[in-house]
């Protein structure tokens, strides 16, 4: 028999609400008839207890520290797969066959170039603009360049828009970096893997050959895999909300990028590196930690809304972090030693232990990206690049759902009650 819950409204009327069961994770109370039956709204700022949609893409159990993409544990994907294969999995729901994988890789690599006019669009920005400011603008502008893939009711348009976004995002991300450093843009190289091509577009110069280091390519590919999706976080929910009105996919992804920019979300790995620079030296760690405990500021790269145990992505990234530092001979670099000291102290300090605050993926990904010579201002851009597939998979899932409705939350109004207008001379 299907489960229900009964609500007693002011001791009189009883309202019976169905309980829906997922394949994994918490059941949810279906409150769609609640307002009609009670005359009230529910109140849940920050969506702490609210499932905003049904989804088949990603599952997280924060208590157990589990993260699955389409049912596959993140550890297995990080170990055995590559980013483009994970993209296919997120979009289509299944791992590709050998032939499907080869076809997908070919199609993505054939869409890596951007419209030439887009390069002129960049020149309108100041050279010192934050790369995220450029990214949000340029991705939003894609709708002006690719007008033949904007009809969201047409499955072919949706498919082409998805390919275009996944293929062009690395090109645009690298262009943001090159422009802010006064460097010429590099054309993509379709003979390289997705991630090696990104490194080529970032770091190659016209003056000499550039061969991406395979250890570093693998590390960056892992960062991409680990950041590819994370169910209904702030930016994904933003993409869904923007898309629920029928907005085109390029505009929706630009909305996701805007949401990701905040320091409590995608800006965290940038904030980690800024924090390390502020602390400066291992000798300052103890006094810095006192400030954290006095709640003057937070220890960036620690804590997570969902994970109340070690973030599984953080464990993988920690391993990758050591591999990269070893490959580059940076084990004794003072900044990395400082990060490791912070990690050690926080993992043993009762303030963090009692609150179940563990290092999150951004603590380590910030260190890895910095070791790869990627400037701090580019960190959130890299996150946005990797998360684009998650955003677009959720957007696609939502648009394909026949029960999809425009997102329209309610509110608890606490402003002034009705009052009459007073002429400006009488106020
Ligand atoms: N440093 C110090 N104290 C913290 C921290 C931190 N990083 N995070 C949480 N706390 C404390 C907080 O003060 C509170 O203490 P008390 O119970 O005494 O009031 C307790 O831990 C619970 O915190 P909360 O703010 O209720 O937790 P939340 O779920 O609302 O916040 C968070 C989650 C990620 C915003 C927060 O942990 C934070 O600000 N972390 C630093 C920023 C960061 O690293 N963000 C990246 C998140 S992972 C990337 C992603 O998925 O987007």
GROMACS .gro file of C-alpha atoms and ligand atoms in nm:
model
  479
    1UNK     CA    1   0.000   0.000   0.000
    2UNK     CA    2   0.131   0.343  -0.085
    3UNK     CA    3   0.236   0.562   0.207
    4UNK     CA    4   0.060   0.886   0.306
    5UNK     CA    5   0.094   1.137   0.588
    6UNK     CA    6  -0.199   1.302   0.764
    7UNK     CA    7  -0.187   1.666   0.873
    8UNK     CA    8  -0.413   1.802   1.141
    9UNK     CA    9  -0.501   2.158   1.054
   10UNK     CA   10  -0.577   2.360   1.368
   11UNK     CA   11  -0.715   2.048   1.536
   12UNK     CA   12  -1.007   2.025   1.292
   13UNK     CA   13  -0.960   1.922   0.932
   14UNK     CA   14  -0.739   1.638   0.837
   15UNK     CA   15  -0.541   1.655   0.516
   16UNK     CA   16  -0.393   1.339   0.370
   17UNK     CA   17  -0.086   1.380   0.152
   18UNK     CA   18   0.082   1.107  -0.057
   19UNK     CA   19   0.442   1.008   0.011
   20UNK     CA   20   0.649   0.944  -0.301
   21UNK     CA   21   0.934   0.694  -0.296
   22UNK     CA   22   1.251   0.730  -0.502
   23UNK     CA   23   1.483   0.445  -0.605
   24UNK     CA   24   1.738   0.570  -0.350
   25UNK     CA   25   1.740   0.833  -0.077
   26UNK     CA   26   1.471   1.011   0.120
   27UNK     CA   27   1.102   0.973   0.047
   28UNK     CA   28   0.920   1.300  -0.025
   29UNK     CA   29   0.581   1.427   0.086
   30UNK     CA   30   0.384   1.536  -0.218
   31UNK     CA   31   0.246   1.876  -0.114
   32UNK     CA   32   0.098   1.971  -0.451
   33UNK     CA   33  -0.254   1.964  -0.305
   34UNK     CA   34  -0.150   2.121   0.027
   35UNK     CA   35  -0.242   2.482  -0.054
   36UNK     CA   36  -0.579   2.384  -0.198
   37UNK     CA   37  -0.655   2.170   0.108
   38UNK     CA   38  -0.522   2.404   0.377
   39UNK     CA   39  -0.519   2.758   0.237
   40UNK     CA   40  -0.153   2.781   0.347
   41UNK     CA   41   0.185   2.773   0.179
   42UNK     CA   42   0.489   2.583   0.305
   43UNK     CA   43   0.797   2.783   0.414
   44UNK     CA   44   1.147   2.655   0.336
   45UNK     CA   45   1.409   2.924   0.259
   46UNK     CA   46   1.718   2.771   0.101
   47UNK     CA   47   1.514   2.461   0.004
   48UNK     CA   48   1.654   2.279   0.310
   49UNK     CA   49   1.365   2.028   0.317
   50UNK     CA   50   1.219   2.067  -0.030
   51UNK     CA   51   1.268   1.849  -0.338
   52UNK     CA   52   1.218   2.094  -0.623
   53UNK     CA   53   1.189   1.830  -0.896
   54UNK     CA   54   1.208   1.463  -0.985
   55UNK     CA   55   1.538   1.362  -1.147
   56UNK     CA   56   1.714   1.048  -1.271
   57UNK     CA   57   2.059   1.199  -1.318
   58UNK     CA   58   2.260   1.221  -0.995
   59UNK     CA   59   2.221   1.079  -0.646
   60UNK     CA   60   2.396   1.205  -0.332
   61UNK     CA   61   2.384   1.060   0.017
   62UNK     CA   62   2.553   1.326   0.227
   63UNK     CA   63   2.558   1.120   0.547
   64UNK     CA   64   2.723   0.819   0.381
   65UNK     CA   65   2.941   1.032   0.151
   66UNK     CA   66   2.804   0.875  -0.171
   67UNK     CA   67   2.781   1.036  -0.513
   68UNK     CA   68   2.644   0.847  -0.814
   69UNK     CA   69   2.604   0.968  -1.173
   70UNK     CA   70   2.319   0.769  -1.333
   71UNK     CA   71   2.382   0.502  -1.067
   72UNK     CA   72   2.760   0.474  -1.116
   73UNK     CA   73   2.972   0.562  -0.807
   74UNK     CA   74   3.195   0.865  -0.868
   75UNK     CA   75   3.502   0.668  -0.752
   76UNK     CA   76   3.454   0.415  -1.034
   77UNK     CA   77   3.402   0.685  -1.295
   78UNK     CA   78   3.704   0.886  -1.177
   79UNK     CA   79   3.921   0.575  -1.187
   80UNK     CA   80   3.804   0.414  -1.513
   81UNK     CA   81   3.628   0.669  -1.730
   82UNK     CA   82   3.708   1.002  -1.894
   83UNK     CA   83   3.521   1.331  -1.897
   84UNK     CA   84   3.359   1.299  -2.240
   85UNK     CA   85   3.233   0.950  -2.159
   86UNK     CA   86   3.086   1.093  -1.836
   87UNK     CA   87   2.922   1.369  -2.043
   88UNK     CA   88   2.757   1.104  -2.261
   89UNK     CA   89   2.641   0.917  -1.951
   90UNK     CA   90   2.491   1.229  -1.791
   91UNK     CA   91   2.311   1.337  -2.108
   92UNK     CA   92   2.184   1.001  -2.235
   93UNK     CA   93   2.158   0.802  -1.911
   94UNK     CA   94   2.380   0.509  -2.019
   95UNK     CA   95   2.751   0.456  -2.080
   96UNK     CA   96   2.823   0.459  -2.454
   97UNK     CA   97   2.925   0.153  -2.654
   98UNK     CA   98   3.267   0.175  -2.822
   99UNK     CA   99   3.104   0.299  -3.145
  100UNK     CA  100   2.879   0.548  -2.966
  101UNK     CA  101   3.180   0.681  -2.771
  102UNK     CA  102   3.386   0.731  -3.088
  103UNK     CA  103   3.094   0.904  -3.264
  104UNK     CA  104   3.027   1.130  -2.966
  105UNK     CA  105   3.395   1.229  -2.938
  106UNK     CA  106   3.406   1.306  -3.310
  107UNK     CA  107   3.092   1.519  -3.298
  108UNK     CA  108   3.212   1.714  -2.994
  109UNK     CA  109   3.554   1.775  -3.148
  110UNK     CA  110   3.388   1.899  -3.472
  111UNK     CA  111   3.203   2.175  -3.284
  112UNK     CA  112   3.497   2.321  -3.088
  113UNK     CA  113   3.548   2.635  -3.296
  114UNK     CA  114   3.348   2.946  -3.221
  115UNK     CA  115   3.194   3.190  -3.468
  116UNK     CA  116   3.470   3.426  -3.579
  117UNK     CA  117   3.254   3.726  -3.487
  118UNK     CA  118   3.261   3.604  -3.126
  119UNK     CA  119   3.634   3.679  -3.107
  120UNK     CA  120   3.545   4.045  -3.174
  121UNK     CA  121   3.289   4.034  -2.897
  122UNK     CA  122   3.577   3.966  -2.655
  123UNK     CA  123   3.759   4.279  -2.760
  124UNK     CA  124   3.482   4.490  -2.605
  125UNK     CA  125   3.590   4.380  -2.258
  126UNK     CA  126   3.852   4.551  -2.044
  127UNK     CA  127   4.168   4.343  -2.022
  128UNK     CA  128   4.143   4.338  -1.641
  129UNK     CA  129   3.784   4.204  -1.644
  130UNK     CA  130   3.731   3.896  -1.424
  131UNK     CA  131   3.721   3.589  -1.653
  132UNK     CA  132   3.383   3.492  -1.502
  133UNK     CA  133   3.242   3.831  -1.603
  134UNK     CA  134   3.350   3.758  -1.961
  135UNK     CA  135   3.230   3.398  -1.944
  136UNK     CA  136   2.879   3.487  -1.831
  137UNK     CA  137   2.850   3.752  -2.104
  138UNK     CA  138   2.997   3.545  -2.388
  139UNK     CA  139   2.796   3.230  -2.310
  140UNK     CA  140   2.475   3.436  -2.293
  141UNK     CA  141   2.572   3.588  -2.629
  142UNK     CA  142   2.591   3.243  -2.795
  143UNK     CA  143   2.217   3.272  -2.851
  144UNK     CA  144   2.294   3.564  -3.084
  145UNK     CA  145   2.539   3.352  -3.287
  146UNK     CA  146   2.364   3.014  -3.305
  147UNK     CA  147   2.007   3.109  -3.386
  148UNK     CA  148   1.941   2.776  -3.560
  149UNK     CA  149   1.937   2.586  -3.227
  150UNK     CA  150   1.708   2.802  -3.013
  151UNK     CA  151   1.371   2.631  -3.066
  152UNK     CA  152   1.345   2.432  -2.744
  153UNK     CA  153   1.037   2.243  -2.865
  154UNK     CA  154   1.243   2.093  -3.150
  155UNK     CA  155   1.448   1.786  -3.034
  156UNK     CA  156   1.704   1.842  -3.312
  157UNK     CA  157   1.764   2.202  -3.200
  158UNK     CA  158   1.803   2.082  -2.841
  159UNK     CA  159   2.055   1.817  -2.947
  160UNK     CA  160   2.264   2.063  -3.148
  161UNK     CA  161   2.256   2.322  -2.866
  162UNK     CA  162   2.383   2.056  -2.622
  163UNK     CA  163   2.672   1.961  -2.853
  164UNK     CA  164   2.758   2.321  -2.914
  165UNK     CA  165   2.769   2.404  -2.546
  166UNK     CA  166   2.987   2.107  -2.446
  167UNK     CA  167   3.221   2.160  -2.742
  168UNK     CA  168   3.259   2.537  -2.726
  169UNK     CA  169   3.276   2.593  -2.349
  170UNK     CA  170   3.648   2.496  -2.327
  171UNK     CA  171   3.725   2.724  -2.622
  172UNK     CA  172   3.545   3.015  -2.457
  173UNK     CA  173   3.703   2.944  -2.115
  174UNK     CA  174   4.051   2.944  -2.270
  175UNK     CA  175   3.969   3.264  -2.462
  176UNK     CA  176   3.876   3.434  -2.131
  177UNK     CA  177   4.220   3.342  -1.995
  178UNK     CA  178   4.410   3.439  -2.308
  179UNK     CA  179   4.232   3.772  -2.342
  180UNK     CA  180   4.293   3.875  -1.981
  181UNK     CA  181   4.663   3.795  -2.024
  182UNK     CA  182   4.705   3.977  -2.353
  183UNK     CA  183   4.779   3.650  -2.534
  184UNK     CA  184   4.657   3.552  -2.882
  185UNK     CA  185   4.368   3.306  -2.896
  186UNK     CA  186   4.462   2.948  -2.985
  187UNK     CA  187   4.248   2.753  -3.230
  188UNK     CA  188   4.133   2.415  -3.094
  189UNK     CA  189   4.324   2.099  -3.195
  190UNK     CA  190   4.076   1.826  -3.275
  191UNK     CA  191   4.342   1.553  -3.272
  192UNK     CA  192   4.380   1.597  -2.894
  193UNK     CA  193   4.147   1.467  -2.624
  194UNK     CA  194   3.887   1.709  -2.484
  195UNK     CA  195   4.103   1.794  -2.182
  196UNK     CA  196   4.440   1.794  -2.360
  197UNK     CA  197   4.289   2.030  -2.618
  198UNK     CA  198   4.176   2.262  -2.339
  199UNK     CA  199   4.531   2.270  -2.199
  200UNK     CA  200   4.662   2.339  -2.550
  201UNK     CA  201   4.419   2.631  -2.596
  202UNK     CA  202   4.521   2.765  -2.253
  203UNK     CA  203   4.899   2.731  -2.268
  204UNK     CA  204   5.030   2.688  -2.623
  205UNK     CA  205   5.204   2.982  -2.787
  206UNK     CA  206   5.258   3.040  -3.160
  207UNK     CA  207   5.636   3.045  -3.095
  208UNK     CA  208   5.695   2.684  -2.989
  209UNK     CA  209   5.541   2.337  -2.977
  210UNK     CA  210   5.329   2.248  -2.678
  211UNK     CA  211   5.266   1.891  -2.571
  212UNK     CA  212   5.032   1.858  -2.270
  213UNK     CA  213   5.180   1.652  -1.983
  214UNK     CA  214   4.966   1.332  -1.957
  215UNK     CA  215   4.975   1.329  -1.572
  216UNK     CA  216   4.842   1.685  -1.565
  217UNK     CA  217   4.583   1.613  -1.837
  218UNK     CA  218   4.456   1.320  -1.628
  219UNK     CA  219   4.439   1.538  -1.317
  220UNK     CA  220   4.241   1.808  -1.498
  221UNK     CA  221   4.014   1.548  -1.660
  222UNK     CA  222   3.942   1.417  -1.310
  223UNK     CA  223   3.856   1.769  -1.192
  224UNK     CA  224   3.613   1.788  -1.485
  225UNK     CA  225   3.457   1.449  -1.396
  226UNK     CA  226   3.421   1.536  -1.027
  227UNK     CA  227   3.255   1.869  -1.105
  228UNK     CA  228   3.033   1.744  -1.389
  229UNK     CA  229   2.713   1.728  -1.185
  230UNK     CA  230   2.591   1.755  -0.828
  231UNK     CA  231   2.211   1.729  -0.846
  232UNK     CA  232   1.999   2.028  -0.742
  233UNK     CA  233   2.267   2.273  -0.619
  234UNK     CA  234   2.220   2.651  -0.650
  235UNK     CA  235   2.345   2.685  -1.009
  236UNK     CA  236   2.162   2.376  -1.141
  237UNK     CA  237   1.841   2.492  -0.975
  238UNK     CA  238   1.902   2.834  -1.135
  239UNK     CA  239   1.936   2.671  -1.478
  240UNK     CA  240   1.615   2.475  -1.422
  241UNK     CA  241   1.427   2.783  -1.302
  242UNK     CA  242   1.550   2.996  -1.593
  243UNK     CA  243   1.468   2.716  -1.837
  244UNK     CA  244   1.122   2.658  -1.691
  245UNK     CA  245   1.002   2.977  -1.858
  246UNK     CA  246   1.110   2.844  -2.200
  247UNK     CA  247   1.432   3.049  -2.218
  248UNK     CA  248   1.690   2.922  -2.469
  249UNK     CA  249   1.965   2.687  -2.343
  250UNK     CA  250   2.252   2.935  -2.393
  251UNK     CA  251   2.074   3.194  -2.175
  252UNK     CA  252   1.999   2.925  -1.913
  253UNK     CA  253   2.364   2.816  -1.895
  254UNK     CA  254   2.466   3.183  -1.859
  255UNK     CA  255   2.226   3.201  -1.562
  256UNK     CA  256   2.392   2.893  -1.413
  257UNK     CA  257   2.735   3.051  -1.457
  258UNK     CA  258   2.615   3.364  -1.273
  259UNK     CA  259   2.491   3.157  -0.982
  260UNK     CA  260   2.810   2.951  -0.971
  261UNK     CA  261   3.021   3.266  -0.938
  262UNK     CA  262   2.934   3.316  -0.568
  263UNK     CA  263   3.199   3.227  -0.305
  264UNK     CA  264   2.964   2.987  -0.120
  265UNK     CA  265   2.933   2.780  -0.441
  266UNK     CA  266   3.176   2.773  -0.732
  267UNK     CA  267   3.388   3.058  -0.603
  268UNK     CA  268   3.507   2.843  -0.311
  269UNK     CA  269   3.830   2.711  -0.467
  270UNK     CA  270   3.925   3.067  -0.560
  271UNK     CA  271   3.849   3.166  -0.200
  272UNK     CA  272   4.073   2.882  -0.074
  273UNK     CA  273   4.375   3.019  -0.258
  274UNK     CA  274   4.300   3.375  -0.146
  275UNK     CA  275   4.276   3.248   0.211
  276UNK     CA  276   4.612   3.068   0.180
  277UNK     CA  277   4.769   3.389   0.051
  278UNK     CA  278   4.623   3.583   0.344
  279UNK     CA  279   4.750   3.333   0.603
  280UNK     CA  280   5.088   3.353   0.433
  281UNK     CA  281   5.288   3.116   0.650
  282UNK     CA  282   5.247   2.799   0.858
  283UNK     CA  283   5.335   3.002   1.170
  284UNK     CA  284   5.010   3.201   1.127
  285UNK     CA  285   4.778   2.898   1.109
  286UNK     CA  286   4.699   2.882   1.483
  287UNK     CA  287   4.589   3.248   1.506
  288UNK     CA  288   4.390   3.214   1.181
  289UNK     CA  289   4.207   2.915   1.328
  290UNK     CA  290   4.120   3.116   1.638
  291UNK     CA  291   3.946   3.369   1.412
  292UNK     CA  292   3.749   3.089   1.244
  293UNK     CA  293   3.629   2.960   1.581
  294UNK     CA  294   3.538   3.312   1.691
  295UNK     CA  295   3.327   3.319   1.368
  296UNK     CA  296   3.510   3.619   1.225
  297UNK     CA  297   3.543   3.429   0.895
  298UNK     CA  298   3.503   3.076   0.760
  299UNK     CA  299   3.766   2.823   0.671
  300UNK     CA  300   3.717   2.815   0.296
  301UNK     CA  301   3.710   2.473   0.132
  302UNK     CA  302   3.555   2.316   0.441
  303UNK     CA  303   3.196   2.216   0.503
  304UNK     CA  304   2.915   2.133   0.267
  305UNK     CA  305   2.538   2.174   0.270
  306UNK     CA  306   2.480   1.810   0.179
  307UNK     CA  307   2.789   1.614   0.285
  308UNK     CA  308   2.805   1.568   0.660
  309UNK     CA  309   3.083   1.318   0.609
  310UNK     CA  310   3.389   1.327   0.382
  311UNK     CA  311   3.288   1.448   0.035
  312UNK     CA  312   3.377   1.145  -0.188
  313UNK     CA  313   3.506   1.388  -0.451
  314UNK     CA  314   3.744   1.536  -0.193
  315UNK     CA  315   3.904   1.195  -0.123
  316UNK     CA  316   3.967   1.142  -0.496
  317UNK     CA  317   4.094   1.497  -0.544
  318UNK     CA  318   4.325   1.463  -0.244
  319UNK     CA  319   4.493   1.166  -0.413
  320UNK     CA  320   4.516   1.355  -0.743
  321UNK     CA  321   4.660   1.653  -0.557
  322UNK     CA  322   4.950   1.445  -0.426
  323UNK     CA  323   5.009   1.293  -0.774
  324UNK     CA  324   5.029   1.638  -0.933
  325UNK     CA  325   5.255   1.787  -0.665
  326UNK     CA  326   5.489   1.487  -0.705
  327UNK     CA  327   5.491   1.511  -1.085
  328UNK     CA  328   5.579   1.880  -1.068
  329UNK     CA  329   5.824   1.843  -0.779
  330UNK     CA  330   5.618   2.085  -0.569
  331UNK     CA  331   5.590   1.877  -0.250
  332UNK     CA  332   5.799   2.133  -0.060
  333UNK     CA  333   5.629   2.444  -0.201
  334UNK     CA  334   5.543   2.665   0.103
  335UNK     CA  335   5.184   2.730  -0.012
  336UNK     CA  336   5.106   2.361  -0.048
  337UNK     CA  337   5.271   2.282   0.284
  338UNK     CA  338   5.050   2.548   0.440
  339UNK     CA  339   4.737   2.389   0.287
  340UNK     CA  340   4.834   2.047   0.420
  341UNK     CA  341   4.893   2.193   0.767
  342UNK     CA  342   4.545   2.352   0.763
  343UNK     CA  343   4.394   2.021   0.655
  344UNK     CA  344   4.573   1.835   0.938
  345UNK     CA  345   4.467   2.081   1.208
  346UNK     CA  346   4.106   2.108   1.093
  347UNK     CA  347   4.059   1.731   1.068
  348UNK     CA  348   4.154   1.698   1.436
  349UNK     CA  349   4.008   2.017   1.586
  350UNK     CA  350   3.687   1.957   1.792
  351UNK     CA  351   3.523   2.270   1.635
  352UNK     CA  352   3.532   2.102   1.292
  353UNK     CA  353   3.490   1.743   1.412
  354UNK     CA  354   3.175   1.824   1.615
  355UNK     CA  355   3.017   2.014   1.326
  356UNK     CA  356   3.116   1.741   1.079
  357UNK     CA  357   3.310   1.991   0.869
  358UNK     CA  358   3.544   1.809   0.634
  359UNK     CA  359   3.753   1.941   0.346
  360UNK     CA  360   3.538   1.962   0.034
  361UNK     CA  361   3.647   1.901  -0.326
  362UNK     CA  362   3.732   2.268  -0.374
  363UNK     CA  363   3.995   2.264  -0.103
  364UNK     CA  364   4.205   2.023  -0.311
  365UNK     CA  365   4.098   2.127  -0.661
  366UNK     CA  366   4.218   2.482  -0.585
  367UNK     CA  367   4.562   2.346  -0.498
  368UNK     CA  368   4.575   2.124  -0.809
  369UNK     CA  369   4.465   2.403  -1.043
  370UNK     CA  370   4.720   2.636  -0.891
  371UNK     CA  371   4.994   2.373  -0.940
  372UNK     CA  372   4.886   2.350  -1.307
  373UNK     CA  373   4.963   2.723  -1.337
  374UNK     CA  374   4.598   2.813  -1.380
  375UNK     CA  375   4.545   3.154  -1.223
  376UNK     CA  376   4.305   3.181  -0.929
  377UNK     CA  377   4.065   3.401  -1.124
  378UNK     CA  378   4.014   3.112  -1.370
  379UNK     CA  379   3.915   2.853  -1.108
  380UNK     CA  380   3.541   2.918  -1.122
  381UNK     CA  381   3.560   2.929  -1.502
  382UNK     CA  382   3.703   2.575  -1.496
  383UNK     CA  383   3.422   2.469  -1.263
  384UNK     CA  384   3.166   2.622  -1.501
  385UNK     CA  385   3.327   2.441  -1.796
  386UNK     CA  386   3.296   2.106  -1.617
  387UNK     CA  387   2.945   2.172  -1.481
  388UNK     CA  388   2.801   2.277  -1.818
  389UNK     CA  389   2.719   1.913  -1.897
  390UNK     CA  390   2.536   1.873  -1.565
  391UNK     CA  391   2.338   2.192  -1.621
  392UNK     CA  392   2.243   2.100  -1.975
  393UNK     CA  393   2.149   1.743  -1.875
  394UNK     CA  394   1.913   1.881  -1.610
  395UNK     CA  395   1.775   2.137  -1.852
  396UNK     CA  396   1.715   1.862  -2.107
  397UNK     CA  397   1.552   1.634  -1.850
  398UNK     CA  398   1.322   1.918  -1.745
  399UNK     CA  399   1.225   2.023  -2.099
  400UNK     CA  400   1.153   1.659  -2.194
  401UNK     CA  401   0.919   1.614  -1.896
  402UNK     CA  402   0.554   1.649  -2.007
  403UNK     CA  403   0.455   1.760  -1.652
  404UNK     CA  404   0.706   2.046  -1.652
  405UNK     CA  405   0.567   2.375  -1.517
  406UNK     CA  406   0.716   2.722  -1.489
  407UNK     CA  407   0.897   2.756  -1.153
  408UNK     CA  408   0.707   2.999  -0.935
  409UNK     CA  409   0.781   2.984  -0.560
  410UNK     CA  410   0.544   3.143  -0.308
  411UNK     CA  411   0.642   3.368  -0.017
  412UNK     CA  412   0.565   3.460   0.340
  413UNK     CA  413   0.491   3.831   0.308
  414UNK     CA  414   0.604   4.038   0.611
  415UNK     CA  415   0.608   4.387   0.455
  416UNK     CA  416   0.372   4.677   0.526
  417UNK     CA  417  -0.002   4.615   0.512
  418UNK     CA  418  -0.213   4.832   0.277
  419UNK     CA  419  -0.141   5.205   0.306
  420UNK     CA  420  -0.223   5.513   0.096
  421UNK     CA  421   0.020   5.706  -0.119
  422UNK     CA  422   0.149   6.033   0.033
  423UNK     CA  423   0.241   6.322  -0.196
  424UNK     CA  424   0.619   6.390  -0.203
  425UNK     CA  425   0.568   6.741  -0.050
  426UNK     CA  426   0.385   6.597   0.248
  427UNK     CA  427   0.632   6.321   0.345
  428LIG     N1  428   3.431   2.732   0.848
  428LIG     C1  429   3.392   2.749   0.977
  428LIG     N2  430   3.271   2.716   1.024
  428LIG     C2  431   3.184   2.664   0.938
  428LIG     C3  432   3.217   2.643   0.802
  428LIG     C4  433   3.345   2.679   0.759
  428LIG     N3  434   3.384   2.661   0.632
  428LIG     N4  435   3.110   2.590   0.738
  428LIG     C5  436   3.013   2.579   0.830
  428LIG     N5  437   3.059   2.622   0.951
  428LIG     C6  438   2.986   2.619   1.079
  428LIG     C7  439   2.876   2.722   1.085
  428LIG     O1  440   2.923   2.843   1.140
  428LIG     C8  441   2.775   2.653   1.173
  428LIG     O2  442   2.818   2.663   1.307
  428LIG     P1  443   2.709   2.672   1.428
  428LIG     O3  444   2.627   2.547   1.418
  428LIG     O4  445   2.791   2.681   1.550
  428LIG     O5  446   2.627   2.795   1.399
  428LIG     C9  447   2.786   2.505   1.132
  428LIG     O6  448   2.919   2.491   1.085
  428LIG    C10  449   2.688   2.464   1.024
  428LIG     O7  450   2.708   2.549   0.912
  428LIG     P2  451   2.596   2.602   0.813
  428LIG     O8  452   2.636   2.736   0.760
  428LIG     O9  453   2.463   2.588   0.876
  428LIG    O10  454   2.606   2.500   0.696
  428LIG     P3  455   2.546   2.525   0.552
  428LIG    O11  456   2.504   2.394   0.504
  428LIG    O12  457   2.444   2.631   0.550
  428LIG    O13  458   2.672   2.581   0.470
  428LIG    C11  459   2.855   2.596   0.321
  428LIG    C12  460   2.743   2.507   0.377
  428LIG    C13  461   2.928   2.520   0.209
  428LIG    C14  462   2.795   2.724   0.259
  428LIG    C15  463   2.954   2.631   0.435
  428LIG    O14  464   3.008   2.514   0.493
  428LIG    C16  465   3.065   2.725   0.391
  428LIG    O15  466   3.046   2.847   0.386
  428LIG     N6  467   3.188   2.668   0.356
  428LIG    C17  468   3.295   2.748   0.307
  428LIG    C18  469   3.274   2.775   0.160
  428LIG    C19  470   3.299   2.653   0.075
  428LIG    O16  471   3.401   2.586   0.088
  428LIG     N7  472   3.205   2.627  -0.019
  428LIG    C20  473   3.218   2.520  -0.114
  428LIG    C21  474   3.111   2.421  -0.104
  428LIG     S1  475   3.149   2.277  -0.202
  428LIG    C22  476   3.129   2.332  -0.363
  428LIG    C23  477   2.994   2.317  -0.418
  428LIG    O17  478   2.936   2.207  -0.413
  428LIG    O18  479   2.944   2.418  -0.470
   0.00000   0.00000   0.00000
